[in-house]
Coordinates of N, CA and C in Angstrom, one line a residue:
M1475 N 74.0 108.1 110.6 CA 74.4 108.4 112.1 C 75.2 107.2 112.5
K1476 N 76.1 107.3 113.5 CA 76.9 106.3 113.9 C 77.0 106.4 115.4
A1477 N 77.5 105.4 116.1 CA 77.8 105.4 117.6 C 79.1 104.5 117.7
L1478 N 79.8 104.7 118.8 CA 81.0 103.9 119.1 C 80.7 102.9 120.1
T1479 N 81.2 101.7 119.9 CA 80.9 100.7 120.8 C 82.2 99.8 121.1
A1480 N 82.1 99.1 122.1 CA 83.3 98.1 122.4 C 82.9 97.2 123.5
N1481 N 83.7 96.4 124.0 CA 83.5 95.6 125.1 C 84.4 95.9 126.2
R1482 N 84.0 96.2 127.4 CA 84.8 96.5 128.7 C 85.7 95.3 128.9
L1483 N 87.0 95.5 129.2 CA 87.9 94.5 129.3 C 87.6 93.8 130.7
T1484 N 87.3 94.4 131.7 CA 87.2 93.9 133.0 C 86.1 92.8 133.2
D1485 N 84.9 93.0 132.4 CA 83.8 92.1 132.6 C 83.0 91.7 131.3
G1486 N 83.5 92.2 130.2 CA 83.0 91.9 128.9 C 81.7 92.6 128.5
E1487 N 81.2 93.5 129.5 CA 80.0 94.2 129.2 C 80.0 95.1 128.0
V1488 N 79.1 95.1 127.1 CA 78.9 96.0 126.0 C 78.9 97.5 126.4
V1489 N 79.7 98.3 126.0 CA 79.7 99.8 126.3 C 79.7 100.6 125.1
F1490 N 79.3 101.8 125.3 CA 79.1 102.8 124.3 C 79.8 104.1 124.7
W1491 N 80.3 104.9 123.8 CA 81.1 106.1 124.1 C 80.1 107.3 124.2
R1492 N 80.5 108.0 125.3 CA 79.8 109.2 125.6 C 80.7 110.3 126.4
Q1493 N 80.9 111.2 125.5 CA 81.8 112.4 126.0 C 83.1 112.0 126.6
G1494 N 83.8 111.1 126.1 CA 85.1 110.7 126.6 C 85.1 109.5 127.7
Q1495 N 83.9 109.0 127.8 CA 83.6 108.0 128.9 C 82.9 106.8 128.2
W1496 N 82.9 105.6 128.9 CA 82.1 104.4 128.4 C 80.9 104.3 129.3
V1497 N 79.8 104.2 128.7 CA 78.6 104.0 129.4 C 77.9 102.6 129.0
E1498 N 77.0 102.1 129.7 CA 76.5 100.8 129.5 C 75.3 100.8 128.6
R1499 N 74.6 101.9 128.5 CA 73.3 102.0 127.8 C 73.5 102.7 126.4
F1500 N 73.0 102.0 125.4 CA 73.0 102.6 124.1 C 72.3 104.1 124.1
A1501 N 71.2 104.1 124.8 CA 70.4 105.4 124.8 C 71.2 106.6 125.3
E1502 N 72.4 106.3 126.0 CA 73.2 107.4 126.5 C 74.4 107.7 125.5
A1503 N 74.5 106.9 124.6 CA 75.8 107.1 123.6 C 75.7 108.4 122.8
D1504 N 76.8 108.9 122.6 CA 77.1 110.0 121.6 C 76.7 109.4 120.3
L1505 N 76.0 110.3 119.4 CA 75.7 109.9 118.1 C 76.5 110.9 117.1
F1506 N 77.1 110.3 116.1 CA 77.9 111.0 115.2 C 77.3 111.0 113.9
A1507 N 77.3 112.1 113.1 CA 76.8 112.1 111.7 C 77.8 111.2 111.0
D1508 N 77.3 110.7 109.8 CA 78.2 109.8 109.0 C 79.5 110.4 108.6
D1509 N 79.5 111.8 108.2 CA 80.5 112.5 107.8 C 81.3 113.3 108.9
D1510 N 81.0 113.1 110.1 CA 81.5 113.9 111.3 C 82.8 113.3 111.7
P1511 N 83.9 114.1 111.5 CA 85.2 113.5 111.9 C 85.3 113.4 113.4
A1512 N 84.4 113.8 114.2 CA 84.5 113.5 115.7 C 84.2 112.0 115.9
G1513 N 83.5 111.3 115.1 CA 83.3 109.9 115.4 C 84.6 109.1 115.1
E1514 N 85.3 109.5 114.1 CA 86.6 108.8 113.8 C 87.6 109.2 114.9
A1515 N 87.5 110.3 115.3 CA 88.5 110.9 116.4 C 88.3 110.1 117.7
A1516 N 86.9 110.0 118.0 CA 86.5 109.2 119.2 C 87.0 107.7 119.1
E1517 N 86.9 107.2 117.9 CA 87.2 105.7 117.7 C 88.8 105.6 117.9
G1518 N 89.5 106.6 117.4 CA 91.0 106.7 117.5 C 91.4 106.8 119.0
H1519 N 90.8 107.6 119.7 CA 91.0 107.8 121.1 C 90.7 106.5 122.0
A1520 N 89.5 105.9 121.6 CA 89.2 104.7 122.2 C 90.2 103.5 122.0
K1521 N 90.8 103.5 120.7 CA 91.7 102.4 120.5 C 92.9 102.6 121.3
N1522 N 93.2 103.8 121.8 CA 94.4 104.0 122.6 C 94.0 103.6 124.2
Q1523 N 93.0 102.8 124.4 CA 92.6 102.4 125.7 C 92.7 100.9 125.8
P1524 N 93.8 100.3 125.6 CA 93.7 98.8 125.5 C 93.6 98.1 126.8
K1525 N 93.7 98.8 127.8 CA 93.5 98.2 129.2 C 92.0 98.5 129.7
V1526 N 91.3 99.3 128.9 CA 89.9 99.5 129.3 C 88.9 98.7 128.5
V1527 N 89.0 98.8 127.1 CA 88.0 98.2 126.3 C 88.8 97.2 125.3
V1528 N 88.0 96.4 124.6 CA 88.5 95.5 123.5 C 87.8 95.9 122.2
E1529 N 88.6 96.2 121.1 CA 88.1 96.3 119.8 C 87.0 97.4 119.6
P1530 N 87.2 98.7 119.9 CA 86.2 99.7 119.7 C 86.0 99.9 118.2
Y1531 N 84.7 100.1 117.8 CA 84.4 100.4 116.4 C 83.1 101.1 116.3
L1532 N 82.9 101.9 115.2 CA 81.8 102.7 114.9 C 80.7 101.7 114.3
I1533 N 79.5 101.9 114.7 CA 78.3 101.0 114.2 C 77.4 102.0 113.5
D1534 N 76.8 101.5 112.4 CA 75.8 102.2 111.7 C 74.4 102.3 112.4
L1535 N 73.6 103.4 112.4 CA 72.5 103.5 113.1 C 71.3 103.8 112.1
V1536 N 70.2 103.4 112.5 CA 68.9 103.6 111.7 C 67.8 104.2 112.6
E1537 N 67.0 105.0 112.1 CA 66.0 105.7 112.9 C 64.9 104.7 113.2
S1538 N 64.4 104.6 114.4 CA 63.4 103.6 114.7 C 62.5 104.2 115.8
E1539 N 61.1 104.5 115.4 CA 60.2 105.0 116.4 C 60.6 106.3 117.0
G1540 N 61.2 107.2 116.1 CA 61.7 108.5 116.5 C 63.0 108.6 117.2
L1541 N 63.6 107.4 117.6 CA 64.8 107.4 118.2 C 65.9 106.6 117.2
W1542 N 67.1 106.6 117.7 CA 68.2 105.8 116.9 C 68.4 104.5 117.5
A1543 N 68.6 103.5 116.5 CA 69.0 102.2 116.9 C 70.1 101.7 116.0
P1544 N 70.9 100.8 116.5 CA 71.8 100.1 115.5 C 71.1 99.5 114.3
L1545 N 71.8 99.6 113.2 CA 71.3 99.0 111.9 C 71.4 97.5 111.9
S1546 N 72.5 97.0 112.4 CA 72.6 95.6 112.3 C 72.0 94.8 113.5
Y1547 N 71.4 93.7 113.1 CA 70.8 92.8 114.1 C 71.8 92.5 115.4
R1548 N 73.0 92.1 114.9 CA 74.0 91.8 115.9 C 74.3 92.9 116.9
E1549 N 74.3 94.1 116.5 CA 74.5 95.2 117.3 C 73.3 95.5 118.1
R1550 N 72.1 95.3 117.6 CA 70.9 95.5 118.4 C 70.9 94.5 119.6
I1551 N 71.2 93.2 119.3 CA 71.3 92.2 120.4 C 72.4 92.7 121.4
R1552 N 73.6 93.2 121.0 CA 74.5 93.7 121.9 C 74.1 94.8 122.9
A1553 N 73.2 95.7 122.3 CA 72.7 96.8 123.0 C 71.6 96.4 124.0
L1554 N 70.9 95.3 123.6 CA 69.8 94.9 124.5 C 70.2 93.9 125.5
G1555 N 71.4 93.2 125.3 CA 71.8 92.3 126.3 C 71.5 90.8 125.7
P1556 N 71.4 89.7 126.6 CA 71.2 88.3 125.9 C 69.8 88.3 125.3
T1557 N 69.6 87.4 124.4 CA 68.4 87.3 123.7 C 67.3 86.7 124.7
N1558 N 67.6 86.2 125.7 CA 66.7 85.6 126.7 C 65.8 86.9 127.2
L1559 N 64.7 86.9 127.0 CA 63.7 88.2 127.3 C 63.7 88.5 128.8
N1560 N 64.1 87.6 129.7 CA 63.9 87.9 131.1 C 65.3 88.3 131.6
H1561 N 66.2 88.6 130.8 CA 67.6 89.1 131.3 C 68.0 90.2 130.4
G1562 N 69.0 90.8 130.9 CA 69.8 91.9 130.1 C 69.1 93.3 130.3
K1563 N 69.5 94.2 129.3 CA 69.1 95.5 129.4 C 67.6 95.7 129.0
Q1564 N 67.1 94.8 128.2 CA 65.7 94.9 127.7 C 64.7 94.8 128.8
T1565 N 65.1 94.3 130.0 CA 64.1 94.2 131.1 C 63.8 95.5 131.7
E1566 N 64.6 96.5 131.4 CA 64.4 97.9 131.9 C 63.2 98.6 131.1
G1567 N 62.9 98.1 129.9 CA 61.8 98.8 129.2 C 62.1 100.1 128.8
G1568 N 61.0 100.8 128.4 CA 61.0 102.2 128.0 C 61.1 102.4 126.4
A1569 N 61.1 103.6 126.0 CA 61.0 104.0 124.7 C 62.3 103.6 123.9
A1570 N 63.4 103.8 124.6 CA 64.7 103.4 123.9 C 64.9 102.0 123.7
I1571 N 64.4 101.1 124.6 CA 64.4 99.8 124.4 C 63.4 99.3 123.4
A1572 N 62.2 99.9 123.4 CA 61.3 99.5 122.3 C 61.7 99.9 121.0
A1573 N 62.5 101.0 120.8 CA 63.2 101.4 119.4 C 64.1 100.4 119.0
L1574 N 64.9 99.9 120.0 CA 65.9 98.8 119.7 C 65.2 97.6 119.2
K1575 N 64.2 97.1 119.8 CA 63.5 95.9 119.6 C 62.7 95.9 118.2
H1576 N 62.3 97.1 117.8 CA 61.5 97.2 116.7 C 62.3 97.8 115.4
A1577 N 63.6 98.0 115.6 CA 64.4 98.5 114.5 C 64.6 97.4 113.4
H1578 N 64.7 97.8 112.2 CA 64.9 96.9 111.1 C 66.2 97.3 110.4
G1579 N 67.0 96.4 109.8 CA 68.2 96.8 109.1 C 68.9 95.5 108.5
A1580 N 70.2 95.8 108.3 CA 71.1 94.9 107.6 C 71.6 93.8 108.6
S1581 N 72.2 92.8 108.1 CA 72.7 91.8 108.9 C 74.1 92.3 109.5
R1582 N 74.8 93.2 108.9 CA 76.0 93.7 109.5 C 76.1 95.3 109.2
S1583 N 76.8 95.8 110.1 CA 77.2 97.2 110.0 C 78.5 97.4 109.2
T1584 N 78.7 98.4 108.5 CA 80.0 98.6 107.9 C 81.1 98.7 108.9
G1585 N 80.8 99.2 110.1 CA 82.0 99.2 111.0 C 82.5 97.8 111.4
R1586 N 81.6 97.0 111.6 CA 82.0 95.5 111.9 C 82.6 94.9 110.7
V1587 N 82.1 95.2 109.5 CA 82.6 94.6 108.2 C 84.1 95.2 108.1
D1588 N 84.3 96.4 108.4 CA 85.8 97.0 108.3 C 86.6 96.3 109.2
L1589 N 86.0 96.1 110.4 CA 86.9 95.5 111.5 C 87.3 94.0 111.1
I1590 N 86.4 93.3 110.5 CA 86.7 91.9 110.1 C 87.7 91.9 108.9
K1591 N 87.6 92.9 108.0 CA 88.6 93.0 106.9 C 89.9 93.3 107.4
R1592 N 90.1 94.1 108.5 CA 91.4 94.4 108.9 C 92.2 93.2 109.5
K1593 N 91.5 92.2 109.9 CA 92.2 91.1 110.5 C 92.8 90.1 109.6

């Protein structure tokens, strides 16, 4: 599974793609199967929004506690907010936040690796 992420240009907030719009919560993001062309189509559409977001890319997901979470540690931090436990999205709590906190995976997602290679 994959999800599309970027940073909003106006304030730098981490955002996720949902039905043609950007949302701030990972739990609200559209999820795409690895071989689903809709994920690449969404990424292409997002890249045509240079005044809205910066560097949109697909991230790899892993199942965690019956929910999906970003595979890479970096992307889990981006989804949770700052690493300071008293700030960010993790202060909201709930099952989606618990799944993000307990997920295990790689140091990098292939989406971010591909983004780095393009530069």
